[in-house]
CSV table of N, CA and C in Angstrom, one decimal:
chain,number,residue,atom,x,y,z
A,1,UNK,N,23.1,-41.9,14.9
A,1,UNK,CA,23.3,-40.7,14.1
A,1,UNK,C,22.0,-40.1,13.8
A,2,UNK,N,21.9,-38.7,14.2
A,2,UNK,CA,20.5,-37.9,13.7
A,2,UNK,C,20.7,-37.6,12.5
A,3,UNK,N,19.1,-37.3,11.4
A,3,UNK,CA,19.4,-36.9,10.5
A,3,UNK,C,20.2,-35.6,10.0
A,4,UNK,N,19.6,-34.7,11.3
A,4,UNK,CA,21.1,-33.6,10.8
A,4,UNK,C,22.2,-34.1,10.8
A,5,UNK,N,22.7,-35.4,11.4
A,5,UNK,CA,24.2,-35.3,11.2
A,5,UNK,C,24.5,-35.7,10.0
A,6,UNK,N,23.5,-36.7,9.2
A,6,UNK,CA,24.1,-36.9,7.6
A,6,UNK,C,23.7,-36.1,6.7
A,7,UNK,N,23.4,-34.6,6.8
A,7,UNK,CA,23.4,-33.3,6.0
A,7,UNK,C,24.3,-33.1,5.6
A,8,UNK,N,24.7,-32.1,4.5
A,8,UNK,CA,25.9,-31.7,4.5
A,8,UNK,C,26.2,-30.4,5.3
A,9,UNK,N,26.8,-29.8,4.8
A,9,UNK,CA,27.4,-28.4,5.7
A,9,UNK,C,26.3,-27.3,5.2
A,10,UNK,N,26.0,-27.2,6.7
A,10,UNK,CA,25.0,-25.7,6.8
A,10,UNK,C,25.4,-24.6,5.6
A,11,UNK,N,24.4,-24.2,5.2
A,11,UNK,CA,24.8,-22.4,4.7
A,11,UNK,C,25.1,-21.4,5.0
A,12,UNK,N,26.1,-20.7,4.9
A,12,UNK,CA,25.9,-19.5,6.1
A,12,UNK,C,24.9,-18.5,6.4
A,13,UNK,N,24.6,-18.5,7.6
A,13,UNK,CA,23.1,-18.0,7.8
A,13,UNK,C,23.2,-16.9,7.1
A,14,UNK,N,24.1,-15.9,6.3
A,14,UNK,CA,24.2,-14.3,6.2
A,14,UNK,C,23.9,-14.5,4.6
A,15,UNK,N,24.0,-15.4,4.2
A,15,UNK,CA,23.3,-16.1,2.4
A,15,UNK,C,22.0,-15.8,2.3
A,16,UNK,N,21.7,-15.4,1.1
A,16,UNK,CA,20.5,-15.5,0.3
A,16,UNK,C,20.4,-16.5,-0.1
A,17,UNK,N,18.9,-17.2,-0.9
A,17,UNK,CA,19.1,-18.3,-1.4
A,17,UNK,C,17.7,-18.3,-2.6
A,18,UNK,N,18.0,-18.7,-3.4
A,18,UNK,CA,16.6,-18.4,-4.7
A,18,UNK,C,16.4,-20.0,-4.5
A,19,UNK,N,15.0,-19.4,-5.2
A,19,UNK,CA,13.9,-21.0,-4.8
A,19,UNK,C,13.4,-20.6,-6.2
A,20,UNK,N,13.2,-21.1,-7.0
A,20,UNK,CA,12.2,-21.4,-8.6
A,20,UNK,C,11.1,-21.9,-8.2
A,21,UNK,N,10.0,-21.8,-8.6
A,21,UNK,CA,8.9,-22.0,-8.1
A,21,UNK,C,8.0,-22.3,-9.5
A,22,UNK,N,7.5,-23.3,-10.1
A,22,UNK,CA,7.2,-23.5,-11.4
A,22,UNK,C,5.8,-23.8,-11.7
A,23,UNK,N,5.0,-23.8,-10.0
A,23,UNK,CA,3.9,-24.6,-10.4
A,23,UNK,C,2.7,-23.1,-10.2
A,24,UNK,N,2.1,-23.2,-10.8
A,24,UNK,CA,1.4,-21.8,-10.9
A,24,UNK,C,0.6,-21.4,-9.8
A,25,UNK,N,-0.1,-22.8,-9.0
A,25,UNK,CA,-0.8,-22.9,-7.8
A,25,UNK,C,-0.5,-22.3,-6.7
A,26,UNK,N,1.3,-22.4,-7.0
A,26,UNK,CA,1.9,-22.4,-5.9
A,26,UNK,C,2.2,-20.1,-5.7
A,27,UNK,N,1.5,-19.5,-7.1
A,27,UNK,CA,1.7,-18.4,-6.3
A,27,UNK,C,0.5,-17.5,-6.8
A,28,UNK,N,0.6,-16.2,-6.0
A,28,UNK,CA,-1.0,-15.3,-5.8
A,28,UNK,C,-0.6,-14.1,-6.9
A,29,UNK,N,-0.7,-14.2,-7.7
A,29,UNK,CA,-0.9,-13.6,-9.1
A,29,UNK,C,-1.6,-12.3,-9.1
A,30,UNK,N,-2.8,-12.4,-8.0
A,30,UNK,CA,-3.4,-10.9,-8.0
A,30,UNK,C,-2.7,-10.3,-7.5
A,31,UNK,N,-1.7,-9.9,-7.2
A,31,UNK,CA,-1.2,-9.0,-6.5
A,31,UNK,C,0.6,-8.3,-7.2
A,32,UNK,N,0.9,-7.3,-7.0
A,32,UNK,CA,1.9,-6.7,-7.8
A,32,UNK,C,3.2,-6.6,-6.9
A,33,UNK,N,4.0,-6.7,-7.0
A,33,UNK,CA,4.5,-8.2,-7.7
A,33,UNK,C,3.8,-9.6,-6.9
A,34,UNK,N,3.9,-10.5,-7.8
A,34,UNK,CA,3.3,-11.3,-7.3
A,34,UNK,C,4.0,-12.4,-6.5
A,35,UNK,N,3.1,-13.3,-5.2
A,35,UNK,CA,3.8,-13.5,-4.2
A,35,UNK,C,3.9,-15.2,-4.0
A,36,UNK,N,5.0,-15.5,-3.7
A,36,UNK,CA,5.0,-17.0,-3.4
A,36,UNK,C,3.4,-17.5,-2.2
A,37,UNK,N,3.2,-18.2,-2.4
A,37,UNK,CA,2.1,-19.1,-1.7
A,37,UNK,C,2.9,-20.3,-0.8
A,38,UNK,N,2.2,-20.2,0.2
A,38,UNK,CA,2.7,-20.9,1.5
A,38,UNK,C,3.3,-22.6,1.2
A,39,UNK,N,2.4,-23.1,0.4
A,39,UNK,CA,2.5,-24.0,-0.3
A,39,UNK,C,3.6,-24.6,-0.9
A,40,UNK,N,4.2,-23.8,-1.4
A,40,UNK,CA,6.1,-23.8,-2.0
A,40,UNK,C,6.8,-24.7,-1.3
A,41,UNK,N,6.2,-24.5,0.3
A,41,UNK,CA,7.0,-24.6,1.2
A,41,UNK,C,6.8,-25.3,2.0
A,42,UNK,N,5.3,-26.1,2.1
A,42,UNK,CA,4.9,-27.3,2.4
A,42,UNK,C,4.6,-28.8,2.2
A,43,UNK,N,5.0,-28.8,0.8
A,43,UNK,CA,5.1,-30.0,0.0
A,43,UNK,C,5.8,-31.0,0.3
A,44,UNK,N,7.3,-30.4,0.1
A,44,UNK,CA,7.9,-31.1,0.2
A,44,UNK,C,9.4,-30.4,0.9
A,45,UNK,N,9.9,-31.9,2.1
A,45,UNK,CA,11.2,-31.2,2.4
A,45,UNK,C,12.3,-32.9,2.1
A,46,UNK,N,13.2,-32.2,1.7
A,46,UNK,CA,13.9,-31.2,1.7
A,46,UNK,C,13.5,-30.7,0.0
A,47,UNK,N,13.4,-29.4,-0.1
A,47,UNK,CA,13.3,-28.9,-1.3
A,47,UNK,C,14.8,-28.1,-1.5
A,48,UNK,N,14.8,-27.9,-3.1
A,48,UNK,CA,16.2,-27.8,-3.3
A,48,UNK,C,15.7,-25.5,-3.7
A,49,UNK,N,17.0,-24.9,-3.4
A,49,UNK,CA,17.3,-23.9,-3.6
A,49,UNK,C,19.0,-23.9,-4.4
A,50,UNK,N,19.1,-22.6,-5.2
A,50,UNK,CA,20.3,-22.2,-5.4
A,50,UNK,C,21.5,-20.8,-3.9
A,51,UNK,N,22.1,-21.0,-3.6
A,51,UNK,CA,22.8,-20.0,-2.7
A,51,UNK,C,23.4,-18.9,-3.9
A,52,UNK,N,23.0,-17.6,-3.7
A,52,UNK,CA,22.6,-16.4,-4.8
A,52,UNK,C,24.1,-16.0,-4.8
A,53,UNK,N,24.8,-16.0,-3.7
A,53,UNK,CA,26.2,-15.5,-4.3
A,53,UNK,C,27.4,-16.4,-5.3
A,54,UNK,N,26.4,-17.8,-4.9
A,54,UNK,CA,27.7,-18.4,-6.2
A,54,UNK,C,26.9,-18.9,-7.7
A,55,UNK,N,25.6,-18.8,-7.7
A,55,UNK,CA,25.2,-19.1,-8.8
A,55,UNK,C,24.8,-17.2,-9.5
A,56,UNK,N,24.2,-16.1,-8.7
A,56,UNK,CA,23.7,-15.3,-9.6
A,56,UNK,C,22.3,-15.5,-9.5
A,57,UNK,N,21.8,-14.4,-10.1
A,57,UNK,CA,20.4,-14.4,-10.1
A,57,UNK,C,20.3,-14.8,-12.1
A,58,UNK,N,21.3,-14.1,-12.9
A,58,UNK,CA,21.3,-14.4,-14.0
A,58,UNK,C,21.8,-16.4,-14.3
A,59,UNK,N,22.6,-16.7,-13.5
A,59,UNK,CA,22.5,-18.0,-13.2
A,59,UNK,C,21.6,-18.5,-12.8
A,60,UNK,N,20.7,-18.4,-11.8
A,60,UNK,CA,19.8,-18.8,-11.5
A,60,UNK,C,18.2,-19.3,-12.7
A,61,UNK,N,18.0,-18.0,-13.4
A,61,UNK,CA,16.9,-18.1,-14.6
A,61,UNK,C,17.9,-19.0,-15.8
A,62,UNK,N,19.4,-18.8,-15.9
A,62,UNK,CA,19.5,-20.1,-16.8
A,62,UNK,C,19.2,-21.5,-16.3
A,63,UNK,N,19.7,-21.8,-15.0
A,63,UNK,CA,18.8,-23.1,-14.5
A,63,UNK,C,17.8,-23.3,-14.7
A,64,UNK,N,17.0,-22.3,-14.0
A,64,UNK,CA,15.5,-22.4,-14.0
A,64,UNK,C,15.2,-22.8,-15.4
A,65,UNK,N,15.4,-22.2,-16.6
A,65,UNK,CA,14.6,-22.6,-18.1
A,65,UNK,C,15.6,-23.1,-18.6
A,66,UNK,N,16.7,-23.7,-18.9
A,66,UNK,CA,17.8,-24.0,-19.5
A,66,UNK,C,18.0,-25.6,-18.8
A,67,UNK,N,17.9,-25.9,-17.8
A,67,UNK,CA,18.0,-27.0,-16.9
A,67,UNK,C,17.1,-27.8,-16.5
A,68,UNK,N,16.1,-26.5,-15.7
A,68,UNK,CA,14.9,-27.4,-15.3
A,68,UNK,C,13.5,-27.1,-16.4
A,69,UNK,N,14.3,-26.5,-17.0
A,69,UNK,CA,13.1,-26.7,-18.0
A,69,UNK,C,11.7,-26.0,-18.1
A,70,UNK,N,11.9,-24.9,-17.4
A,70,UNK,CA,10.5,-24.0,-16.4
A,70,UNK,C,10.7,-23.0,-16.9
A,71,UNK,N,10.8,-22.2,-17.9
A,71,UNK,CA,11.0,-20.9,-18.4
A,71,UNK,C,9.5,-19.8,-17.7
A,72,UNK,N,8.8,-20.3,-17.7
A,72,UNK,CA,7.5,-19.9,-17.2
A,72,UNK,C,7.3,-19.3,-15.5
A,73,UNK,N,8.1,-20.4,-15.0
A,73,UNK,CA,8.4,-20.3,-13.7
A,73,UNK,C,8.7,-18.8,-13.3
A,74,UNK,N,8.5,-18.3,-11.4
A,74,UNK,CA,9.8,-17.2,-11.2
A,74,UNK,C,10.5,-17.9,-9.7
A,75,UNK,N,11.1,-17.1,-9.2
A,75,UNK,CA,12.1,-17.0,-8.6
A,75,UNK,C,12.3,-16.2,-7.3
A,76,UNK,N,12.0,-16.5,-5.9
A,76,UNK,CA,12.0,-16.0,-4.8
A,76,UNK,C,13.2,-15.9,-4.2
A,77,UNK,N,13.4,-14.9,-3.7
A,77,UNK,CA,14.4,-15.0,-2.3
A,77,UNK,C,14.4,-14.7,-1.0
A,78,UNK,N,15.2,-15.9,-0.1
A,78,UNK,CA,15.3,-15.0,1.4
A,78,UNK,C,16.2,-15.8,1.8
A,79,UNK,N,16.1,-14.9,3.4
A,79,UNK,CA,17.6,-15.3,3.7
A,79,UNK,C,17.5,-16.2,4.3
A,80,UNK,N,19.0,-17.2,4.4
A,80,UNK,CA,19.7,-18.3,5.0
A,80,UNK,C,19.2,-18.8,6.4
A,81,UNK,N,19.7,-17.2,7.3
A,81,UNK,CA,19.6,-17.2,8.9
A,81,UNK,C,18.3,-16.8,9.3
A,82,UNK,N,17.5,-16.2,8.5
A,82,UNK,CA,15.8,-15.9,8.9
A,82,UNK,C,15.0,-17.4,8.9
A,83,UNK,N,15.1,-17.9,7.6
A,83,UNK,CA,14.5,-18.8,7.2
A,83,UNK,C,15.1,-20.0,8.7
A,84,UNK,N,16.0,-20.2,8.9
A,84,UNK,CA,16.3,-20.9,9.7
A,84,UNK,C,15.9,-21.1,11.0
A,85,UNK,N,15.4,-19.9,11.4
A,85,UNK,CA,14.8,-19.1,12.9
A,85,UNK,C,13.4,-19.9,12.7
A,86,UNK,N,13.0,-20.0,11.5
A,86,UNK,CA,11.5,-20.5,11.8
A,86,UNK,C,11.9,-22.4,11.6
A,87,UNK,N,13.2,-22.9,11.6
A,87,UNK,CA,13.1,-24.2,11.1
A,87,UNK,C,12.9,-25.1,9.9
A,88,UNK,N,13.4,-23.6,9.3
A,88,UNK,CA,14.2,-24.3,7.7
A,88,UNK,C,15.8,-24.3,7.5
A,89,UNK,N,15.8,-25.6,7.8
A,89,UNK,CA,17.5,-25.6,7.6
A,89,UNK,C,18.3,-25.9,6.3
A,90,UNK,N,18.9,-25.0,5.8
A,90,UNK,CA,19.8,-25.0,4.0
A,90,UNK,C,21.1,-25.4,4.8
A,91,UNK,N,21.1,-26.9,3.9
A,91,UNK,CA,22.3,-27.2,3.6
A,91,UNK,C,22.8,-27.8,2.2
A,92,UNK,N,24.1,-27.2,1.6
A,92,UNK,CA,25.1,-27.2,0.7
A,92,UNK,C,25.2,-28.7,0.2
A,93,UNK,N,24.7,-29.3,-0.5
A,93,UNK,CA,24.5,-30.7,-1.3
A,93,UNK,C,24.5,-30.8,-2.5
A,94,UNK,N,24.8,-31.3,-3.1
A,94,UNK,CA,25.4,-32.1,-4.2
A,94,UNK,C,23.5,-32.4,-4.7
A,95,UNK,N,23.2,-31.9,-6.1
A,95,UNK,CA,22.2,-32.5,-6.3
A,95,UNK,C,22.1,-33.5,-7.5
A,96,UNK,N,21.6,-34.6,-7.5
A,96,UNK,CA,22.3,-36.0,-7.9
A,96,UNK,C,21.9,-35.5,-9.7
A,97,UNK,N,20.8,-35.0,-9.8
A,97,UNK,CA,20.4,-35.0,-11.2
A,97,UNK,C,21.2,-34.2,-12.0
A,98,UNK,N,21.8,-33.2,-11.5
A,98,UNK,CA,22.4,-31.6,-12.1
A,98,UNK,C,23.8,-31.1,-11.4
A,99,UNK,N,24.7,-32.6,-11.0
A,99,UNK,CA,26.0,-32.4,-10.4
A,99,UNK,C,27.1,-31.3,-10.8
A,100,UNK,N,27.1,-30.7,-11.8
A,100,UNK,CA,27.5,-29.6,-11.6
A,100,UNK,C,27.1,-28.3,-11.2
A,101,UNK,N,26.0,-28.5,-10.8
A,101,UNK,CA,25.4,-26.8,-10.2
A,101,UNK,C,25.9,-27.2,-8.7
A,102,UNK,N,27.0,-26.0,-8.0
A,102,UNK,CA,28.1,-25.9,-7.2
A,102,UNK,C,26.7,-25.0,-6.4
A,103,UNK,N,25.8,-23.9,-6.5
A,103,UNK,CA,25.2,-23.7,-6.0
A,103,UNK,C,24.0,-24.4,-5.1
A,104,UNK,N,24.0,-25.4,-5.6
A,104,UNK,CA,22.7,-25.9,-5.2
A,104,UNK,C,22.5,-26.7,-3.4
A,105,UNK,N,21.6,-26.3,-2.8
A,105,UNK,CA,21.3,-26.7,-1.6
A,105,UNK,C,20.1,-27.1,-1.2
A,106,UNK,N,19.8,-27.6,-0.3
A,106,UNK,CA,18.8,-28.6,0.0
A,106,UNK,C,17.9,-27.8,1.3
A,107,UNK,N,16.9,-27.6,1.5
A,107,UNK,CA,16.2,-26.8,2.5
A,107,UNK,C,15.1,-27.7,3.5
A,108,UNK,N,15.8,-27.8,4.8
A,108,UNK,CA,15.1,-29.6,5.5
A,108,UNK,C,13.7,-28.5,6.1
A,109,UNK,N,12.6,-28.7,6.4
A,109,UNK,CA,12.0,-28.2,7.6
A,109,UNK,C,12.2,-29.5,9.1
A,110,UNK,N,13.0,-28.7,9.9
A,110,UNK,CA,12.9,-29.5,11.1
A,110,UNK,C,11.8,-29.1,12.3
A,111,UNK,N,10.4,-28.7,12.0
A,111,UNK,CA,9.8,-28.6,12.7
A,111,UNK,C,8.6,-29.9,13.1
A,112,UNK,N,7.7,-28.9,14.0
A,112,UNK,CA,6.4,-30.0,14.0
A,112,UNK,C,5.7,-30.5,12.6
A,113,UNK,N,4.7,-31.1,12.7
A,113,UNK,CA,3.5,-31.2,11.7
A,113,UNK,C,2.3,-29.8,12.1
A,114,UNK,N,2.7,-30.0,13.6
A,114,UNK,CA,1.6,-29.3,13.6
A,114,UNK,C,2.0,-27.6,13.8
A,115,UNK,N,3.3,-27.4,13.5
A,115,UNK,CA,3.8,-26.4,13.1
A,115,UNK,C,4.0,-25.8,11.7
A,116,UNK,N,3.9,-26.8,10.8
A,116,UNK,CA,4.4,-26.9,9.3
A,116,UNK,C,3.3,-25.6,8.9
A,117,UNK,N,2.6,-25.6,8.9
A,117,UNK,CA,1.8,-24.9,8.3
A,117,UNK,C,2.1,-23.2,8.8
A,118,UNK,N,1.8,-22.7,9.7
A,118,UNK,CA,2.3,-21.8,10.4
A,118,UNK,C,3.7,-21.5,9.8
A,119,UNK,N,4.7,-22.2,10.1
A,119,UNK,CA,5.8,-21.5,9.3
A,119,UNK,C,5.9,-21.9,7.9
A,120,UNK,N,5.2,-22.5,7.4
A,120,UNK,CA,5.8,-22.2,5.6
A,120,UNK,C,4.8,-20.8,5.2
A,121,UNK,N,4.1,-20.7,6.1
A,121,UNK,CA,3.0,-19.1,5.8
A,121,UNK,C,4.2,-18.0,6.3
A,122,UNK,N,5.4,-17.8,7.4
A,122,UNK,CA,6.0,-16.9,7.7
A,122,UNK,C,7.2,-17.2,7.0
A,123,UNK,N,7.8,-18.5,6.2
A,123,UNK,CA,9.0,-18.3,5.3
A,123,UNK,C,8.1,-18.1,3.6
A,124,UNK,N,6.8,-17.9,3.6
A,124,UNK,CA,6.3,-17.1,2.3
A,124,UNK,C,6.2,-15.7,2.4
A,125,UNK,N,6.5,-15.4,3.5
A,125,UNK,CA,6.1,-14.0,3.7
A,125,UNK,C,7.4,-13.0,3.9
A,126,UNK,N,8.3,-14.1,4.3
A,126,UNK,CA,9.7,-13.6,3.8
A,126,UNK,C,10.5,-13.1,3.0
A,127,UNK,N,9.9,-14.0,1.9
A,127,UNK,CA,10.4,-14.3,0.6
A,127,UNK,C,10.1,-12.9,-0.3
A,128,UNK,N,11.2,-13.0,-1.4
A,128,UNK,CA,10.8,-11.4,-1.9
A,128,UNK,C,10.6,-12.1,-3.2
A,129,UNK,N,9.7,-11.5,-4.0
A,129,UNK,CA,10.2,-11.9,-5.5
A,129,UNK,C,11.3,-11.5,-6.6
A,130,UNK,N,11.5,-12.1,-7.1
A,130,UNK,CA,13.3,-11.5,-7.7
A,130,UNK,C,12.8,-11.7,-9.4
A,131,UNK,N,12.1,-12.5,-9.6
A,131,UNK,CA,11.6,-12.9,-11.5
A,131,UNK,C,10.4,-13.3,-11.0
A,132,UNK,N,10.0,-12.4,-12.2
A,132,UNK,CA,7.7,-13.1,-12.2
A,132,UNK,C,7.8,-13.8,-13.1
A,133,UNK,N,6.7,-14.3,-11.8
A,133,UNK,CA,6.3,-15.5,-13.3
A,133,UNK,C,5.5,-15.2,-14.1
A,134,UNK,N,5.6,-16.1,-15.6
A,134,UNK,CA,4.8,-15.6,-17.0
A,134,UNK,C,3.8,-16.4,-17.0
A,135,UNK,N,3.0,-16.9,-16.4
A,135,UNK,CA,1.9,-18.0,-16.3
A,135,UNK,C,1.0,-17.1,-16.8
């Protein structure tokens, strides 16, 4: 069995998906609005997102400071089926710490190493900002 096969079920490519982003490093502040950094997105996989049509963007900022605890943090979005084109694949999981958020999904990068970099600079560049951060 490959690791895609013990994923759960894909997102539909035609989904949004918000990403909280809490660490300050991780975005470029000089700029209006300000922009997720490539970084977000190289750390670590699978990193978790919310899917925007069943949690909300107002759902989303209660997670974000209500949950995770990041009121400080903001909040990016892009889409499902783009993000996927470069080798980020969101799938629909169960997140062990916060089992009732029904939104929540997991975002694998199935690329190279020596790709990684390259595309987490074109899924930052995708990304729109949706809440600034207050840092």
């Amino acid at each position: 069995m490959s690791d895609a096969d013990s994923r759960g079920p894909q997102v539909d490519p035609r989904e949004d998906l918000y990403r909280a982003v809490d660490v300050p490093e991780w975005w470029d502040l000089s700029v209006a609005p300000p922009r997720v950094r490539s970084f977000a997105f190289k750390v670590h996989s699978p990193f978790s997102v919310n899917i925007a049509s069943i949690i909300g963007l107002d759902g989303a900022l209660h997670h974000m400071e209500d949950v995770l605890h990041c009121p400080d943090g903001g909040i990016v979005s892009f889409n499902c089926g783009d993000a996927r084109s470069i080798r980020f694949d969101a799938r629909q999981e169960l997140d062990p710490q916060y089992p009732d958020n029904k939104a929540h999904a997991h975002v694998y990068y199935d690329g190279t190493n020596s790709r990684r970099k390259r595309d987490a600079k074109a899924m930052a560049e995708m990304c729109v900002t949706v809440h600034r951060p207050r840092f």
